[in-house]
Coordinates of C-alpha atoms and ligand atoms in Angstrom, one line a residue:
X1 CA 20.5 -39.3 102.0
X2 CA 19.7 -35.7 101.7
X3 CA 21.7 -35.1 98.4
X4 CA 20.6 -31.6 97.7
X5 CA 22.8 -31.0 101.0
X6 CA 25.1 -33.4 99.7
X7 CA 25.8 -31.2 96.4
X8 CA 27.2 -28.6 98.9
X9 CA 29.3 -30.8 100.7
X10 CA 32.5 -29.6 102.5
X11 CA 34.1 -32.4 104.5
X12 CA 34.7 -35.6 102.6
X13 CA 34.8 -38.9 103.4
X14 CA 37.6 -39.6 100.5
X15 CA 38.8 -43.1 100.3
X16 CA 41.7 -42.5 101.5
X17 CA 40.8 -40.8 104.8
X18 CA 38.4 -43.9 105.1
X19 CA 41.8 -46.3 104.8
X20 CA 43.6 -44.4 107.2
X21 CA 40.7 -44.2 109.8
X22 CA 40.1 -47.9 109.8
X23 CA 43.8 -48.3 110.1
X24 CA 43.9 -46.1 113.3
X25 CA 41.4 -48.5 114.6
X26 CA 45.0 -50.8 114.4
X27 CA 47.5 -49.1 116.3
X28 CA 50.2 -51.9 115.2
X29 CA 49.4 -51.2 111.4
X30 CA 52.5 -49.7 109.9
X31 CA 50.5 -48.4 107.1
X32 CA 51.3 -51.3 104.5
X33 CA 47.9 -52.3 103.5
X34 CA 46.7 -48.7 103.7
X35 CA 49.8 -48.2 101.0
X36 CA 48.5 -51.3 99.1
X37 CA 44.9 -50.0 98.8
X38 CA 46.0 -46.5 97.4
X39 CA 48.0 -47.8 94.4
X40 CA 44.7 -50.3 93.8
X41 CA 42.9 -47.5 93.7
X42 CA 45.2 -45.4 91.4
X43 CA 44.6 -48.9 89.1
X44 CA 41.2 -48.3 89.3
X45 CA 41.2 -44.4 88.5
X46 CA 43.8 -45.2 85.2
X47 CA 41.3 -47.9 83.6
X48 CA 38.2 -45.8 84.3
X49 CA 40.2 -42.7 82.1
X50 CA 40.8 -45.5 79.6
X51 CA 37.5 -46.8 79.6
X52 CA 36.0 -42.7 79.2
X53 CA 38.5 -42.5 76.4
X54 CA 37.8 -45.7 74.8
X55 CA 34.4 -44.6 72.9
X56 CA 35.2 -41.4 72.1
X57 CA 38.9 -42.6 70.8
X58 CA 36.4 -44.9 68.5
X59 CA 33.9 -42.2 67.6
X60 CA 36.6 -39.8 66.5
X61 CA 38.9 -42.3 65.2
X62 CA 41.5 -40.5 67.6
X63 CA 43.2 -43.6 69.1
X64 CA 46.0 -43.7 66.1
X65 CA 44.4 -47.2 65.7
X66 CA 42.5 -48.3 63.0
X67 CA 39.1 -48.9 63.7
X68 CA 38.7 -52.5 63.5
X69 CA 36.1 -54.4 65.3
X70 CA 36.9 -55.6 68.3
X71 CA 40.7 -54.0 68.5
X72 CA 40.1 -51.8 71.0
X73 CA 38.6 -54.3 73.6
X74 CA 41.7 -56.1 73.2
X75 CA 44.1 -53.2 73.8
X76 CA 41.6 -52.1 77.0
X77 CA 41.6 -55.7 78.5
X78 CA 45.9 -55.9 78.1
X79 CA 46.1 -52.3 78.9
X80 CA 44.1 -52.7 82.5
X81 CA 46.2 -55.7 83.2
X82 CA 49.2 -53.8 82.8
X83 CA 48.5 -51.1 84.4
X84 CA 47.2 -53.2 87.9
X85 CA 50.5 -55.3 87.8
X86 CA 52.5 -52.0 87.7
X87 CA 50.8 -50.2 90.5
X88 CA 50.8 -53.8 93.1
X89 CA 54.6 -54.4 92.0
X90 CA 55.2 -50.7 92.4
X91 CA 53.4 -50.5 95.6
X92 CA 56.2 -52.4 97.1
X93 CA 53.3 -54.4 99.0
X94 CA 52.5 -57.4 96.8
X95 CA 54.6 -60.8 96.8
X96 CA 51.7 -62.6 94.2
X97 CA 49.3 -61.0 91.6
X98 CA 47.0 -63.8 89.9
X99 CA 45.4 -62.1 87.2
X100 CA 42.5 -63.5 85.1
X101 CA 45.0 -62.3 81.8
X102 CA 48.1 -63.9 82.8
X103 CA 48.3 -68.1 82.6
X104 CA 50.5 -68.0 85.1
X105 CA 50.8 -66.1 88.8
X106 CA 53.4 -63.4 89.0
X107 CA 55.7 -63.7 91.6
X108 CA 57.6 -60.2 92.6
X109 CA 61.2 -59.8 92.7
X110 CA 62.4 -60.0 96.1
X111 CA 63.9 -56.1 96.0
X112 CA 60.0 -55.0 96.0
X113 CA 57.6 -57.8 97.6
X114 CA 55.7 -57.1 100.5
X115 CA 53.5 -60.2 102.5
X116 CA 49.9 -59.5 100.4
X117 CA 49.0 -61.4 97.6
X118 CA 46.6 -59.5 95.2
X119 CA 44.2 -61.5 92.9
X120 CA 41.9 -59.5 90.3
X121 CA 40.0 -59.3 87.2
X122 CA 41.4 -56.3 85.2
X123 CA 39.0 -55.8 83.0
X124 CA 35.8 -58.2 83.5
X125 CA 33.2 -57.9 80.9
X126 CA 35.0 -57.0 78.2
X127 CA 33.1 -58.3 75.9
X128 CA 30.2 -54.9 76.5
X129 CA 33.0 -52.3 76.2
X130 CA 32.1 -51.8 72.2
X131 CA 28.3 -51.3 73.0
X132 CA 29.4 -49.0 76.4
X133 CA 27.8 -51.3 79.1
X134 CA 29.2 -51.0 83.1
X135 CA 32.7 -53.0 83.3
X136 CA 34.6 -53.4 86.4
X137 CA 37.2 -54.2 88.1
X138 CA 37.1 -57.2 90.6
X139 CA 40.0 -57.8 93.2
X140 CA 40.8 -59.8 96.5
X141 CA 43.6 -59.9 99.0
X142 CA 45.1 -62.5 101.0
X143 CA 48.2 -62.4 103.5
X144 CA 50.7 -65.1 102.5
X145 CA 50.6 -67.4 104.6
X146 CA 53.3 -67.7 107.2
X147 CA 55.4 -64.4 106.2
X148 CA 58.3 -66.6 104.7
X149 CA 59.2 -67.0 100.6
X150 CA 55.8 -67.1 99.0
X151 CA 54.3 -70.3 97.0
X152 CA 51.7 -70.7 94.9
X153 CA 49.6 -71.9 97.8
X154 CA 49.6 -68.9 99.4
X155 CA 46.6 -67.8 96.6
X156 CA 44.9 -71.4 96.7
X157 CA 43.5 -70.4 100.0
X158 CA 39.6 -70.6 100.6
X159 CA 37.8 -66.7 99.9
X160 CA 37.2 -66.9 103.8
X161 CA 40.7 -65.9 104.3
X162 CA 40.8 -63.0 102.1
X163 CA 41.4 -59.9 103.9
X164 CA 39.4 -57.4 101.8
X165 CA 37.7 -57.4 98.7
X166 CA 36.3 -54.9 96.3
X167 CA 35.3 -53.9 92.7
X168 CA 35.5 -50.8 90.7
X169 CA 32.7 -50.5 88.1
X170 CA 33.2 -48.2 85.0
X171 CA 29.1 -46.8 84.3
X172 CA 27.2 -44.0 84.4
X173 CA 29.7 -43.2 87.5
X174 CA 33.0 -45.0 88.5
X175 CA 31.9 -46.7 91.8
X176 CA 34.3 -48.6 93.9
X177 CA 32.8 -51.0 96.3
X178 CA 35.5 -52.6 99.4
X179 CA 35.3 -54.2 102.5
X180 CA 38.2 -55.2 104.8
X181 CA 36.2 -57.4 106.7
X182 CA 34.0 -55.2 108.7
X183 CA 30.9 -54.1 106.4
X184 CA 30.9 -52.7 102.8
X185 CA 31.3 -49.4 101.7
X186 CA 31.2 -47.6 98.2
X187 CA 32.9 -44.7 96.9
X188 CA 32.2 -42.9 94.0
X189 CA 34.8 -40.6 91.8
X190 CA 34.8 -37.5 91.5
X191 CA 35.9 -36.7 88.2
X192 CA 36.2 -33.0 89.4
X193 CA 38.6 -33.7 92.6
X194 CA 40.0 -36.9 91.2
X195 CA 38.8 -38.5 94.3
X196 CA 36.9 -41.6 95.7
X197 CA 34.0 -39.8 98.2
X198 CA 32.1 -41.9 100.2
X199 CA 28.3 -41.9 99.1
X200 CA 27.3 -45.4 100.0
X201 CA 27.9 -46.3 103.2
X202 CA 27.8 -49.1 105.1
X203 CA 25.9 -51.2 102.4
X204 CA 23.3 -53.4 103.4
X205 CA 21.4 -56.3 100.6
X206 CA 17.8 -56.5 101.5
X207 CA 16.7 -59.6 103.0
X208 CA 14.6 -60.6 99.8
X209 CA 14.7 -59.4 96.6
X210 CA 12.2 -58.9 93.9
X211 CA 14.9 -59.8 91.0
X212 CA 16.7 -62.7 89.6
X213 CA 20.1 -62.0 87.4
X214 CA 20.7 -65.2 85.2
X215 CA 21.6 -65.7 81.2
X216 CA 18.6 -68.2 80.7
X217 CA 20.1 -68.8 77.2
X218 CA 21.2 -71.4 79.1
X219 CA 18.1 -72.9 80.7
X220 CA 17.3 -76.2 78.2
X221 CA 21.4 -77.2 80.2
X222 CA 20.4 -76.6 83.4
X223 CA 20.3 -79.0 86.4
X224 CA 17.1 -79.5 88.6
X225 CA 17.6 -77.4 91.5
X226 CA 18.4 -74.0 88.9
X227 CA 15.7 -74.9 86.8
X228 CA 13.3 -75.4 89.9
X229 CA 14.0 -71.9 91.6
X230 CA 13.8 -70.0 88.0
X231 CA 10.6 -71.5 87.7
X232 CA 9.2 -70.1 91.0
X233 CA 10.6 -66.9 90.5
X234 CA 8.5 -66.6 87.6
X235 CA 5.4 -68.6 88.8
X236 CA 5.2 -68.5 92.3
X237 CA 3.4 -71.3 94.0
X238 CA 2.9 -69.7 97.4
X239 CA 0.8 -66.3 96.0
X240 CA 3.8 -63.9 96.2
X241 CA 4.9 -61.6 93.2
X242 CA 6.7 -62.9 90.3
X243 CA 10.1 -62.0 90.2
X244 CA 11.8 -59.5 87.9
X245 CA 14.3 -60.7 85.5
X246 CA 17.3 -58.0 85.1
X247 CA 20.7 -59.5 83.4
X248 CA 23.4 -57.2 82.2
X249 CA 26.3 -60.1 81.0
X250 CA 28.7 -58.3 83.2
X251 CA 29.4 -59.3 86.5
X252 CA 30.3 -56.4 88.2
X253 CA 27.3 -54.6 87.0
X254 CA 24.8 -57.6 88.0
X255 CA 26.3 -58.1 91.6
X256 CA 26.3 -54.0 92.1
X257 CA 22.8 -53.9 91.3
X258 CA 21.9 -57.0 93.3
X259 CA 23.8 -55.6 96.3
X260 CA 21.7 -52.3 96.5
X261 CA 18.0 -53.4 95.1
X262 CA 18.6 -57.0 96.6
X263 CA 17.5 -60.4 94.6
X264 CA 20.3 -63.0 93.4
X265 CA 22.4 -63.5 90.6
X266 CA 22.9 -67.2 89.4
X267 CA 25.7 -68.7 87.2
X268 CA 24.5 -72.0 87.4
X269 CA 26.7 -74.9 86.2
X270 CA 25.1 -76.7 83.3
X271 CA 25.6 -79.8 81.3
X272 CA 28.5 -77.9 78.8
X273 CA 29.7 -76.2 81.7
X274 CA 29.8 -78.4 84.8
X275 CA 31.6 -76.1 87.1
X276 CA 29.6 -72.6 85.6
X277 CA 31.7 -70.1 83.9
X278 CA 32.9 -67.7 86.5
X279 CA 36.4 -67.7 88.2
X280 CA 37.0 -68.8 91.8
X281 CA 39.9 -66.8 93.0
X282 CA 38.8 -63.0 91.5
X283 CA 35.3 -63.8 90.6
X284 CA 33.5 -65.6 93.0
X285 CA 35.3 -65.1 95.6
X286 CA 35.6 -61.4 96.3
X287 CA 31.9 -61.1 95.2
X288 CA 31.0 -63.4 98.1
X289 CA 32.8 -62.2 100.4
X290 CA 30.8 -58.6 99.7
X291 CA 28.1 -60.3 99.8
X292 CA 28.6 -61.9 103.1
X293 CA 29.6 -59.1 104.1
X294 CA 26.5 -56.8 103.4
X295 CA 24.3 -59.5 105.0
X296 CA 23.9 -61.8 102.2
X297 CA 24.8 -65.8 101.5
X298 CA 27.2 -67.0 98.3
X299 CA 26.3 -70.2 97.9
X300 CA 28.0 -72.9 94.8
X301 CA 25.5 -75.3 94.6
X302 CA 27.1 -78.3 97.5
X303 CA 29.1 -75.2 100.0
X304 CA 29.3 -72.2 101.3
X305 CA 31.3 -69.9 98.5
X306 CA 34.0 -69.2 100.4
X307 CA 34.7 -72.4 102.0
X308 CA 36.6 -73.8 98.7
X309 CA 39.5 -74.4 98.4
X310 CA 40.7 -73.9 95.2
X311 CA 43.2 -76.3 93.5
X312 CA 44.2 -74.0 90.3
X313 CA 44.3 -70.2 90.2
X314 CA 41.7 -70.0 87.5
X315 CA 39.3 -72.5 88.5
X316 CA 35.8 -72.1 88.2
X317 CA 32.6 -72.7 90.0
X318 CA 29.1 -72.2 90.2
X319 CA 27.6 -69.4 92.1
X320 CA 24.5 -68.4 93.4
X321 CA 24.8 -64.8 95.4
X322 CA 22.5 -62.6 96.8
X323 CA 20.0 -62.0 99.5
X324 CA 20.1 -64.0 102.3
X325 CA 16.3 -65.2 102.0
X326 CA 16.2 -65.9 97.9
X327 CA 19.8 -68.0 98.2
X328 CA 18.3 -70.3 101.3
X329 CA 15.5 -71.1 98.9
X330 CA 18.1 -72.0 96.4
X331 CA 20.0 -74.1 99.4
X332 CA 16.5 -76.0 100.4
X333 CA 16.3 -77.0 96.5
X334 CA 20.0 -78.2 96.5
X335 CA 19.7 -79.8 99.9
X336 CA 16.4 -81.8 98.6
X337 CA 17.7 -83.0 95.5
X338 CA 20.7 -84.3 97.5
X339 CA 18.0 -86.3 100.0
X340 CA 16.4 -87.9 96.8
Ligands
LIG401 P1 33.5 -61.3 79.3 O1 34.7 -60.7 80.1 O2 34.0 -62.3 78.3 O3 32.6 -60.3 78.8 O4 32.7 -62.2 80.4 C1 32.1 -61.6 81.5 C2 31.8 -62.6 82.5 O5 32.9 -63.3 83.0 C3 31.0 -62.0 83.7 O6 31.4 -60.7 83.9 C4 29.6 -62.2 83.4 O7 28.8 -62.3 84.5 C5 29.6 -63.5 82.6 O8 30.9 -63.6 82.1 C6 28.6 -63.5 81.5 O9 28.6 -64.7 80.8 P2 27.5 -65.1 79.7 O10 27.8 -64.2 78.5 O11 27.8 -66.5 79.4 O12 26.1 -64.8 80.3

């Protein structure tokens, strides 16, 4: 990408002119999910103002808050989840939200549901917004299922069915990464123009990577496939480099940086943690379904990611994402333990 030239752009590829694009592909579209997207990405725009605001709030002792530790994490985490549920319910588009801050799913009032059901992480990664680290946003959608009164199974359905999945990360730069099936793209905001441009298109994960994302404070729990691969990324048996080891503690940040540099990111499950830490419905599975989508494999240890079929909306699972030649390896060492 030329970005010299780029500075001095004058037609943008704004997110919404993306949306509407891909829906013109659809002539029988009437617009909804088009509608649904924009008020995501209004969500989106919101938290990353609160997440600016949050440090400086802190420095200056501006927020009307006392500055206790930890507060304002909490108020950012309830504040995001607001905020989301507002703009799907207001979007007129949503019939079920599952967020990972409510216990229970949200079913919409009949005067404004629509036929897509929205799962999301507000805020995930919370626990790096005192020290300033990248945060995100991590979302999926599904359609319910036959168009009539929605049930709770309409979000127990395997990630495969989702119709688009994306994250928002708050860093350096507010990126939004989507796909609605057919590639991945990634926007970033302008903080000038108050608008989504497309600067990453069409994102593709390198075939192999030279880095493996993991919290090996974890490693003495470990099973025997996890502990394996770790191992040869670190002492490689067949002459190739050792791999790098880059681990952030933040999802979003981890899988954005494996998605453009390649490698894998592992959340094994371990002997406290039998099914790993991370959520299936707006963890795992919109991050696989990226992944997939940019050419990688998502992988849990016995299945493909997005085969599962969750039974609760905040189950969890292990996962093991990436590029598509690092996550076979880790599907050979599965697939042999299994044999013996
Ligand atoms: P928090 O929201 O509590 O910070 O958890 C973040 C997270 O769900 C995910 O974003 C990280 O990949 C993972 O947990 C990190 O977990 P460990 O701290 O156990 O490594």
């Amino acid at each position: 990408m030329d970005h010299a030239a780029d500075a001095f752009r004058t037609d943008l590829m704004t997110i919404t002119r993306f949306v509407l694009n891909e829906q013109s592909k659809h002539p029988e579209s009437r617009g909804d999910f088009s509608i649904l997207l924009s008020h995501i990405v209004l969500g989106c725009k919101f938290v990353c103002a609160a997440v600016n605001k949050a440090g400086l709030a802190k420095l200056i002792g501006l927020a009307g808050e006392t500055n206790v530790q930890g507060e304002e994490q909490k108020k950012l985490d309830v504040l995001s989840n607001e905020v989301f549920v507002k703009a799907l319910v207001s979007s007129g588009r949503t019939c079920i939200l599952v967020s990972e801050e409510d216990e229970e799913a949200i079913f919409v009032e009949p005067s404004k549901r629509g036929k897509y059901c929205v799962v999301f992480d507000p805020l995930d990664g919370s626990s790096n917004i005192d020290c300033g680290v990248s945060i995100g946003t991590i979302f999926g959608i599904y359609m319910l299922k036959d168009g009539g009164e929605s049930r709770l199974e309409d979000v127990l359905q395997p990630g495969k069915n989702m119709l688009a999945a994306g994250y928002c990360m708050y860093g350096s730069s507010c990126t939004l990464v989507l796909s609605t099936g057919s590639g991945v793209n990634g926007f970033t905001l302008d903080p000038s123009l108050g608008e989504f441009i497309l600067t990453h298109p069409d994102i593709k994960i390198p075939k192999k990577g030279k880095i493996y994302s993991v919290n090996e404070g974890n490693a003495k729990n470990w099973d025997g496939p996890t502990a394996k691969f770790v191992e040869k990324c670190k002492f490689p048996k067949d002459g190739s480099p050792a791999k790098s080891l880059r681990y952030i503690g933040s999802m979003v940040a981890d899988v954005h940086r494996t998605l453009l540099y390649g490698g894998v990111f592992l959340y094994p499950a371990d002997k406290k943690s039998p099914n790993g830490k991370l959520r299936v419905l707006y963890e795992v599975f919109p991050m696989s379904f990226l992944m997939e989508q940019a050419g990688g494999q998502s992988f849990t240890g016995k299945e493909r990611a997005l085969d599962l079929v969750p039974k609760k909306i905040h189950e969890r699972s292990p996962i093991f994402l990436g590029s598509y030649d690092d996550v076979e390896e880790i599907k050979a060492l599965y697939a042999a333990e299994e044999k013996a």
